[in-house]
CSV table of C-alpha atoms and ligand atoms in Angstrom, one decimal:
chain,number,residue,atom,x,y,z
I,1,MET,CA,-21.3,14.3,-11.8
I,2,SER,CA,-21.3,11.3,-9.6
I,3,TYR,CA,-19.2,10.4,-6.7
I,4,ALA,CA,-17.1,7.4,-6.4
I,5,ARG,CA,-18.1,5.2,-3.3
I,6,ILE,CA,-16.4,2.2,-1.8
I,7,THR,CA,-18.9,-0.7,-2.0
I,8,GLY,CA,-16.7,-3.7,-0.9
I,9,THR,CA,-13.2,-4.5,0.2
I,10,GLY,CA,-11.2,-7.8,0.1
I,11,ALA,CA,-7.7,-9.0,1.2
I,12,TYR,CA,-5.5,-11.9,0.7
I,13,LEU,CA,-2.3,-12.7,2.5
I,14,PRO,CA,0.0,-15.8,1.6
I,15,GLU,CA,-0.3,-18.7,3.9
I,16,LYS,CA,3.6,-18.7,4.9
I,17,VAL,CA,4.3,-16.5,7.9
I,18,LEU,CA,7.9,-15.4,8.6
I,19,THR,CA,8.3,-14.3,12.1
I,20,ASN,CA,11.1,-12.1,13.7
I,21,ALA,CA,12.6,-15.5,15.3
I,22,ASP,CA,12.8,-17.0,12.0
I,23,LEU,CA,14.7,-13.9,10.7
I,24,GLU,CA,17.0,-14.1,13.8
I,25,ARG,CA,18.3,-17.5,12.3
I,26,MET,CA,18.9,-15.8,8.8
I,27,VAL,CA,20.7,-12.5,9.5
I,28,GLU,CA,22.4,-10.8,12.4
I,29,THR,CA,19.1,-9.1,13.9
I,30,SER,CA,16.9,-9.6,17.0
I,31,ASP,CA,13.2,-9.7,17.5
I,32,VAL,CA,13.6,-6.8,20.1
I,33,TRP,CA,15.5,-4.5,17.4
I,34,ILE,CA,12.7,-5.2,14.9
I,35,ARG,CA,9.9,-4.6,17.0
I,36,GLU,CA,11.3,-1.4,18.7
I,37,ARG,CA,12.4,0.3,15.4
I,38,THR,CA,9.6,-0.9,13.1
I,39,GLY,CA,6.6,-2.4,15.2
I,40,ILE,CA,6.9,-5.6,13.0
I,41,LEU,CA,6.4,-8.9,14.6
I,42,GLU,CA,5.8,-11.1,11.6
I,43,ARG,CA,5.0,-10.8,7.8
I,44,HIS,CA,3.8,-13.2,5.2
I,45,VAL,CA,5.7,-14.5,2.3
I,46,ALA,CA,4.4,-15.9,-0.9
I,47,ALA,CA,5.1,-19.6,-1.7
I,48,ASP,CA,7.4,-20.7,-4.6
I,49,GLY,CA,5.3,-20.0,-7.8
I,50,GLU,CA,2.7,-18.0,-6.0
I,51,THR,CA,2.5,-14.8,-8.0
I,52,THR,CA,1.3,-11.2,-7.5
I,53,CYS,CA,-1.8,-12.0,-9.7
I,54,ASP,CA,-2.7,-15.1,-7.7
I,55,LEU,CA,-2.5,-12.7,-4.5
I,56,ALA,CA,-4.5,-10.0,-6.3
I,57,GLU,CA,-7.3,-12.4,-7.8
I,58,ALA,CA,-7.9,-13.7,-4.3
I,59,ALA,CA,-8.3,-10.2,-2.7
I,60,ALA,CA,-10.3,-9.1,-5.9
I,61,ARG,CA,-12.9,-12.0,-5.5
I,62,CYS,CA,-13.2,-11.2,-1.9
I,63,ALA,CA,-13.9,-7.6,-2.7
I,64,LEU,CA,-16.5,-8.5,-5.3
I,65,GLU,CA,-18.3,-10.8,-3.1
I,66,ALA,CA,-18.5,-8.0,-0.4
I,67,ALA,CA,-19.8,-5.5,-2.8
I,68,GLY,CA,-22.3,-8.0,-4.4
I,69,ILE,CA,-20.7,-7.4,-7.8
I,70,GLU,CA,-20.5,-10.0,-10.8
I,71,PRO,CA,-17.0,-9.7,-12.5
I,72,ARG,CA,-19.0,-8.7,-15.8
I,73,GLU,CA,-20.2,-5.5,-14.0
I,74,ILE,CA,-16.6,-4.2,-13.7
I,75,ASP,CA,-15.7,-1.5,-16.3
I,76,LEU,CA,-12.3,-0.5,-15.2
I,77,ILE,CA,-9.4,-2.5,-13.5
I,78,ILE,CA,-6.3,-0.8,-11.9
I,79,VAL,CA,-3.5,-2.8,-10.2
I,80,ALA,CA,-1.0,-0.9,-8.2
I,81,THR,CA,2.2,-2.8,-7.9
I,82,THR,CA,5.8,-2.7,-8.0
I,83,THR,CA,6.3,-6.5,-8.3
I,84,PRO,CA,4.2,-7.4,-11.4
I,85,ASN,CA,4.1,-11.0,-12.7
I,86,ARG,CA,5.8,-10.0,-15.9
I,87,VAL,CA,7.2,-7.1,-18.1
I,88,PHE,CA,4.1,-7.4,-19.9
I,89,PRO,CA,1.2,-8.0,-20.0
I,90,SER,CA,0.3,-5.9,-17.2
I,91,THR,CA,-0.8,-7.7,-13.9
I,92,ALA,CA,-4.2,-5.9,-14.3
I,93,CYS,CA,-4.7,-7.5,-17.8
I,94,LEU,CA,-3.6,-11.0,-16.3
I,95,LEU,CA,-6.3,-10.3,-13.6
I,96,GLN,CA,-9.0,-9.4,-16.0
I,97,ALA,CA,-8.5,-12.7,-17.8
I,98,ARG,CA,-8.5,-14.5,-14.5
I,99,LEU,CA,-11.9,-13.0,-13.7
I,100,GLY,CA,-13.2,-14.1,-17.2
I,101,ILE,CA,-14.1,-10.7,-18.4
I,102,HIS,CA,-13.3,-8.9,-21.7
I,103,GLY,CA,-12.9,-5.5,-23.0
I,104,CYS,CA,-12.8,-3.1,-20.0
I,105,PRO,CA,-9.6,-0.9,-19.7
I,106,ALA,CA,-7.1,-2.6,-17.4
I,107,PHE,CA,-3.7,-1.3,-16.5
I,108,ASP,CA,-0.9,-1.1,-13.8
I,109,VAL,CA,0.1,2.0,-11.7
I,110,GLN,CA,3.6,1.9,-10.3
I,111,ALA,CA,4.0,4.4,-7.5
I,112,VAL,CA,5.7,2.0,-5.1
I,113,CYS,CA,4.3,2.4,-1.5
I,114,THR,CA,1.9,5.3,-2.6
I,115,GLY,CA,0.5,3.1,-5.6
I,116,PHE,CA,-2.8,2.3,-3.9
I,117,VAL,CA,-3.5,6.2,-3.3
I,118,TYR,CA,-2.5,6.8,-7.0
I,119,ALA,CA,-4.6,4.0,-8.3
I,120,LEU,CA,-7.6,5.2,-6.1
I,121,ALA,CA,-7.1,8.7,-7.4
I,122,VAL,CA,-7.2,7.7,-11.1
I,123,ALA,CA,-10.3,5.4,-10.7
I,124,GLU,CA,-12.0,8.2,-8.8
I,125,LYS,CA,-11.5,10.5,-11.8
I,126,PHE,CA,-12.8,7.9,-14.3
I,127,ILE,CA,-15.9,7.5,-12.2
I,128,ARG,CA,-16.5,11.3,-11.5
I,129,THR,CA,-16.2,11.9,-15.3
I,130,GLY,CA,-18.6,9.1,-16.2
I,131,ALA,CA,-15.8,7.2,-18.0
I,132,ALA,CA,-16.5,4.2,-15.5
I,133,ARG,CA,-19.2,3.1,-13.2
I,134,CYS,CA,-17.7,0.2,-11.4
I,135,ALA,CA,-13.8,0.1,-10.9
I,136,LEU,CA,-12.0,-2.8,-9.3
I,137,ILE,CA,-8.6,-1.5,-7.6
I,138,VAL,CA,-6.1,-3.7,-6.2
I,139,GLY,CA,-2.8,-3.2,-4.5
I,140,ALA,CA,-0.8,-6.4,-4.6
I,141,GLU,CA,2.8,-7.2,-4.1
I,142,THR,CA,5.3,-10.0,-3.8
I,143,LEU,CA,8.2,-7.8,-2.5
I,144,SER,CA,9.9,-11.1,-1.1
I,145,ARG,CA,11.1,-11.5,-4.8
I,146,ILE,CA,13.1,-8.3,-4.7
I,147,LEU,CA,14.6,-8.4,-1.4
I,148,ASP,CA,18.3,-9.3,-0.5
I,149,TRP,CA,17.8,-11.9,2.2
I,150,SER,CA,21.1,-11.4,3.4
I,151,ASP,CA,20.6,-7.6,4.0
I,152,ARG,CA,19.3,-7.1,7.4
I,153,SER,CA,18.6,-3.4,7.0
I,154,THR,CA,15.8,-4.2,4.3
I,155,CYS,CA,14.8,-7.8,4.5
I,156,VAL,CA,13.2,-7.6,7.9
I,157,LEU,CA,10.9,-4.5,6.8
I,158,PHE,CA,8.8,-6.0,4.0
I,159,GLY,CA,6.0,-8.7,3.5
I,160,ASP,CA,3.7,-10.0,0.6
I,161,GLY,CA,-0.2,-9.6,0.2
I,162,ALA,CA,-2.9,-8.0,-1.7
I,163,GLY,CA,-5.9,-5.8,-0.8
I,164,ALA,CA,-8.8,-4.6,-3.2
I,165,LEU,CA,-11.7,-2.6,-3.3
I,166,VAL,CA,-14.8,-2.0,-5.6
I,167,LEU,CA,-15.4,1.7,-6.2
I,168,GLU,CA,-18.9,2.6,-7.7
I,169,ALA,CA,-20.7,5.7,-9.0
I,170,SER,CA,-23.0,7.1,-6.5
I,171,GLU,CA,-25.2,10.3,-5.9
I,172,THR,CA,-23.5,10.4,-2.3
I,173,PRO,CA,-19.9,10.7,-1.5
I,174,GLY,CA,-17.6,9.0,-1.6
I,175,VAL,CA,-14.1,9.9,-2.0
I,176,LEU,CA,-13.9,13.6,-1.0
I,177,SER,CA,-10.6,14.4,-2.3
I,178,THR,CA,-7.3,12.9,-3.5
I,179,HIS,CA,-3.6,14.5,-3.3
I,180,LEU,CA,-0.9,13.1,-5.3
I,181,HIS,CA,2.8,14.2,-5.3
I,182,ALA,CA,6.2,13.1,-6.5
I,183,ASP,CA,9.8,14.1,-6.4
I,184,GLY,CA,12.2,12.1,-8.6
I,185,HIS,CA,15.3,13.9,-7.2
I,186,TYR,CA,15.2,11.4,-4.2
I,187,GLU,CA,15.3,8.3,-6.3
I,188,HIS,CA,18.6,7.2,-4.7
I,189,LEU,CA,17.5,6.9,-1.3
I,190,LEU,CA,15.0,4.1,-2.0
I,191,THR,CA,15.4,2.0,-5.1
I,192,VAL,CA,15.8,-1.1,-6.8
I,193,PRO,CA,18.8,0.2,-8.8
I,194,ALA,CA,18.6,-2.1,-12.0
I,195,GLY,CA,15.8,-3.1,-14.3
I,196,ILE,CA,14.9,-4.0,-18.0
I,197,SER,CA,16.8,-1.1,-19.5
I,198,GLU,CA,19.2,0.1,-16.9
I,199,HIS,CA,21.8,-2.6,-15.8
I,200,PRO,CA,19.8,-5.4,-17.5
I,201,GLU,CA,22.5,-7.8,-16.5
I,202,ARG,CA,22.0,-7.3,-13.0
I,203,PHE,CA,18.3,-7.6,-13.3
I,204,ARG,CA,18.7,-10.9,-15.3
I,205,SER,CA,21.1,-12.4,-12.7
I,206,GLY,CA,18.7,-11.6,-9.8
I,207,GLU,CA,20.9,-8.9,-8.0
I,208,ALA,CA,18.2,-6.3,-8.6
I,209,THR,CA,17.2,-5.8,-5.0
I,210,VAL,CA,15.6,-3.1,-2.7
I,211,GLN,CA,18.2,-0.6,-1.3
I,212,MET,CA,17.2,2.0,1.0
I,213,LYS,CA,18.8,4.8,3.2
I,214,GLY,CA,16.2,4.0,5.9
I,215,ASN,CA,17.1,6.8,8.3
I,216,GLU,CA,16.8,9.5,5.6
I,217,VAL,CA,13.7,8.0,4.0
I,218,PHE,CA,12.1,7.8,7.7
I,219,ARG,CA,12.8,11.7,8.3
I,220,MET,CA,11.4,12.6,4.8
I,221,ALA,CA,8.4,10.4,5.5
I,222,VAL,CA,7.6,12.0,8.8
I,223,ASN,CA,7.9,15.5,7.7
I,224,THR,CA,6.2,14.9,4.4
I,225,LEU,CA,3.3,13.1,5.8
I,226,GLY,CA,2.8,15.9,8.4
I,227,ARG,CA,2.5,18.4,5.8
I,228,MET,CA,0.1,16.0,3.8
I,229,VAL,CA,-2.3,15.9,6.8
I,230,THR,CA,-2.6,19.8,6.6
I,231,GLU,CA,-3.1,19.8,3.0
I,232,VAL,CA,-5.9,17.5,3.2
I,233,LEU,CA,-7.6,19.2,6.0
I,234,HIS,CA,-7.2,22.6,4.3
I,235,ALA,CA,-8.5,21.5,1.2
I,236,ASN,CA,-11.6,20.1,2.7
I,237,GLY,CA,-12.2,23.0,5.1
I,238,LEU,CA,-11.8,20.4,7.9
I,239,HIS,CA,-10.5,20.4,11.4
I,240,LYS,CA,-8.6,17.6,12.9
I,241,SER,CA,-11.4,16.3,14.9
I,242,ASP,CA,-13.4,15.6,11.7
I,243,ILE,CA,-11.3,12.7,10.8
I,244,ASP,CA,-12.6,9.4,12.4
I,245,TRP,CA,-10.0,7.0,11.3
I,246,LEU,CA,-6.4,7.1,9.9
I,247,ILE,CA,-5.5,4.3,7.6
I,248,PRO,CA,-2.1,4.8,6.7
I,249,HIS,CA,0.6,3.1,4.6
I,250,GLN,CA,2.2,0.6,6.9
I,251,ALA,CA,6.0,1.1,6.8
I,252,ASN,CA,7.0,1.7,10.5
I,253,ILE,CA,4.8,2.0,13.5
I,254,ARG,CA,7.1,5.3,14.6
I,255,ILE,CA,6.1,6.9,11.3
I,256,ILE,CA,2.4,6.1,11.7
I,257,LYS,CA,2.5,7.4,15.3
I,258,ALA,CA,4.0,10.6,14.2
I,259,THR,CA,1.2,11.1,11.7
I,260,ALA,CA,-1.4,10.3,14.3
I,261,ARG,CA,0.2,12.9,16.7
I,262,LYS,CA,0.0,15.5,13.8
I,263,LEU,CA,-3.7,14.8,13.4
I,264,GLY,CA,-4.3,14.9,17.4
I,265,LEU,CA,-5.6,11.4,16.9
I,266,PRO,CA,-5.4,8.7,19.6
I,267,MET,CA,-3.8,5.3,18.5
I,268,GLU,CA,-7.2,3.7,19.0
I,269,ARG,CA,-8.5,5.6,15.9
I,270,VAL,CA,-5.6,4.5,13.8
I,271,VAL,CA,-5.7,1.2,11.9
I,272,VAL,CA,-2.4,-0.7,12.4
I,273,THR,CA,-1.4,-3.9,10.5
I,274,VAL,CA,2.3,-3.3,10.3
I,275,ASP,CA,2.7,-5.7,13.3
I,276,ARG,CA,1.4,-8.6,11.4
I,277,HIS,CA,2.0,-7.7,7.7
I,278,GLY,CA,5.2,-5.7,7.7
I,279,ASN,CA,5.4,-3.2,4.9
I,280,THR,CA,3.5,-4.6,1.7
I,281,SER,CA,3.9,-1.4,-0.2
I,282,ALA,CA,1.0,-0.7,-2.5
I,283,ALA,CA,-1.2,-3.5,-0.6
I,284,SER,CA,-0.8,-2.1,2.8
I,285,ILE,CA,-3.7,0.5,2.7
I,286,PRO,CA,-6.4,-1.6,1.2
I,287,LEU,CA,-5.2,-4.6,3.6
I,288,ALA,CA,-5.6,-2.3,6.6
I,289,LEU,CA,-9.0,-0.9,5.3
I,290,ASP,CA,-10.5,-4.5,4.8
I,291,ALA,CA,-9.4,-5.3,8.3
I,292,ALA,CA,-11.0,-2.3,9.9
I,293,ILE,CA,-14.2,-2.9,7.9
I,294,ARG,CA,-14.4,-6.5,8.6
I,295,ASP,CA,-13.9,-6.3,12.3
I,296,GLY,CA,-16.5,-3.4,12.6
I,297,ARG,CA,-14.3,-0.6,13.5
I,298,VAL,CA,-15.0,1.5,10.4
I,299,GLN,CA,-18.7,2.0,10.2
I,300,PRO,CA,-20.8,3.6,7.4
I,301,GLY,CA,-20.6,7.5,7.3
I,302,ALA,CA,-17.0,7.4,8.9
I,303,THR,CA,-14.4,9.8,7.5
I,304,LEU,CA,-11.2,8.1,6.7
I,305,LEU,CA,-7.8,9.6,5.9
I,306,MET,CA,-5.7,7.4,4.0
I,307,GLU,CA,-2.0,8.4,3.1
I,308,ALA,CA,1.2,6.9,2.0
I,309,PHE,CA,4.8,8.0,1.2
I,310,GLY,CA,7.4,5.7,-0.8
I,311,GLY,CA,9.9,5.3,-3.5
I,312,GLY,CA,10.1,7.9,-6.1
I,313,PHE,CA,9.6,9.6,-3.8
I,314,THR,CA,5.8,9.4,-4.1
I,315,TRP,CA,3.4,10.5,-1.7
I,316,GLY,CA,-0.3,10.9,-1.5
I,317,ALA,CA,-3.6,10.9,0.4
I,318,ALA,CA,-7.1,10.2,0.0
I,319,LEU,CA,-10.0,11.7,2.2
I,320,VAL,CA,-13.0,9.2,2.0
I,321,ARG,CA,-16.6,9.0,3.4
I,322,PHE,CA,-17.3,5.3,4.0
K,401,UT7,O1,7.5,2.3,2.8
K,401,UT7,C1,8.3,3.1,2.1
K,401,UT7,C2,9.1,4.0,2.9
K,401,UT7,N1,9.9,3.2,3.7
K,401,UT7,C3,9.9,3.7,4.9
K,401,UT7,O2,9.2,4.7,5.2
K,401,UT7,C4,10.9,3.2,5.9
K,401,UT7,C5,11.7,4.3,6.6
K,401,UT7,N2,12.8,3.9,7.5
K,401,UT7,C6,12.5,3.3,8.6
K,401,UT7,O3,11.5,2.7,8.8
K,401,UT7,C7,13.8,3.0,9.6
K,401,UT7,O4,14.7,4.0,9.2
K,401,UT7,C8,14.5,1.6,9.6
K,401,UT7,C9,13.5,0.8,10.4
K,401,UT7,C10,14.8,1.2,8.2
K,401,UT7,C11,15.8,1.7,10.5
K,401,UT7,O5,15.4,2.3,11.7
K,401,UT7,P1,16.5,3.6,12.4
K,401,UT7,O6,16.0,3.8,13.6
K,401,UT7,O7,16.3,4.6,11.3
K,401,UT7,O8,17.9,2.7,12.3
K,401,UT7,P2,19.1,3.1,11.4
K,401,UT7,O9,19.0,2.7,10.0
K,401,UT7,O10,19.6,4.4,11.9
K,401,UT7,O11,20.2,2.1,12.0
K,401,UT7,C12,20.6,2.1,13.4
K,401,UT7,C13,21.5,0.9,13.6
K,401,UT7,C14,22.6,0.7,12.7
K,401,UT7,O12,23.8,0.3,13.5
K,401,UT7,P3,24.9,1.4,13.9
K,401,UT7,O13,25.3,1.9,12.6
K,401,UT7,O14,24.1,2.3,14.7
K,401,UT7,O15,25.8,0.6,14.6
K,401,UT7,C15,22.1,-0.4,11.7
K,401,UT7,O16,23.2,-1.1,11.3
K,401,UT7,O17,20.8,-0.5,13.5
K,401,UT7,C16,21.4,-1.4,12.7
K,401,UT7,N3,20.4,-2.2,12.0
K,401,UT7,C17,20.0,-3.4,12.5
K,401,UT7,N4,20.3,-3.8,13.5
K,401,UT7,C18,19.5,-5.3,13.9
K,401,UT7,C19,20.0,-1.9,10.8
K,401,UT7,N5,18.9,-3.0,10.5
K,401,UT7,C20,19.1,-3.9,11.5
K,401,UT7,C21,18.5,-5.1,12.0
K,401,UT7,N6,18.7,-5.5,13.0
K,401,UT7,N7,17.6,-5.6,11.2
């Protein structure tokens, strides 16, 4: 059976930057509060008319170039998103058409902030079983479209962006293990409480926005991610010191620091982008990975732990040899 190896990464962030100072003019908040409670300094916001697929395409083309792959070589496309362009077709199908390719399976995965880990786990299984040889996985979000810009408890937290990677069959590892979990009993703590089928009138009138009991989500995230770290190490027979880089979902610097402490990793070994990107949900891990590969921090042979926690609740991790 083949392993699945990351052979290229890419990223795209919309041009418009919204700083904490900008938000101070929109809601009753302060730069100090946002920085101290979240670690966020600024985030990117898609322009009017700029869609999740636009962001996904830019990141995907960047990843294909890094991998030295032509679009026609892709035989699987998975897009992790909670903010798809349309009800249907899936953003993955729209992306396939943009890339000018035909026939390969293309579908979206919806696991909110854990979406990218879910997509990576699914793609890895396709490759390990021989069902695919060259997968394109994208995490892409335009969360700005589902925020209530008058609610200071949520609008300061999120940003837009996309990250992508190419995963290819290889005789050497590769993705070492993936770990996926969910518990739908917590759906009320982090939700957009309306949609196509439930309260469609609120969905149609644009009232369907992110609602979060931040403090409760925070506590669950810290505890759950701590357990996740132990699960990954145990499953692979590894010690904390075997992890070279933590590439976490970027929701809050305090959550990231708690996970790093659990791993005994100094913050110099943790990739942090939450300061500049905010929480980009499914896009945050591939954006962080791409940043650390391009600036030379993550080198071939490094052991990477990616982890995420988000709405659902969903949570998961991937251990990867780069
Ligand atoms: O990615 C998916 C998973 N999501 C997460 O992991 C997010 C998890 N949660 C968090 O990151 C944090 O809970 C928040 C950053 C959302 C909030 O931080 P907190 O330390 O948990 O604050 P809090 O919710 O307990 O609120 C503290 C105070 C409240 O005022 P009172 O009731 O103490 O007077 C809020 O009203 O801060 C107030 N507050 C704000 N103040 C200024 C809430 N939002 C703001 C704001 N600016 N933007």
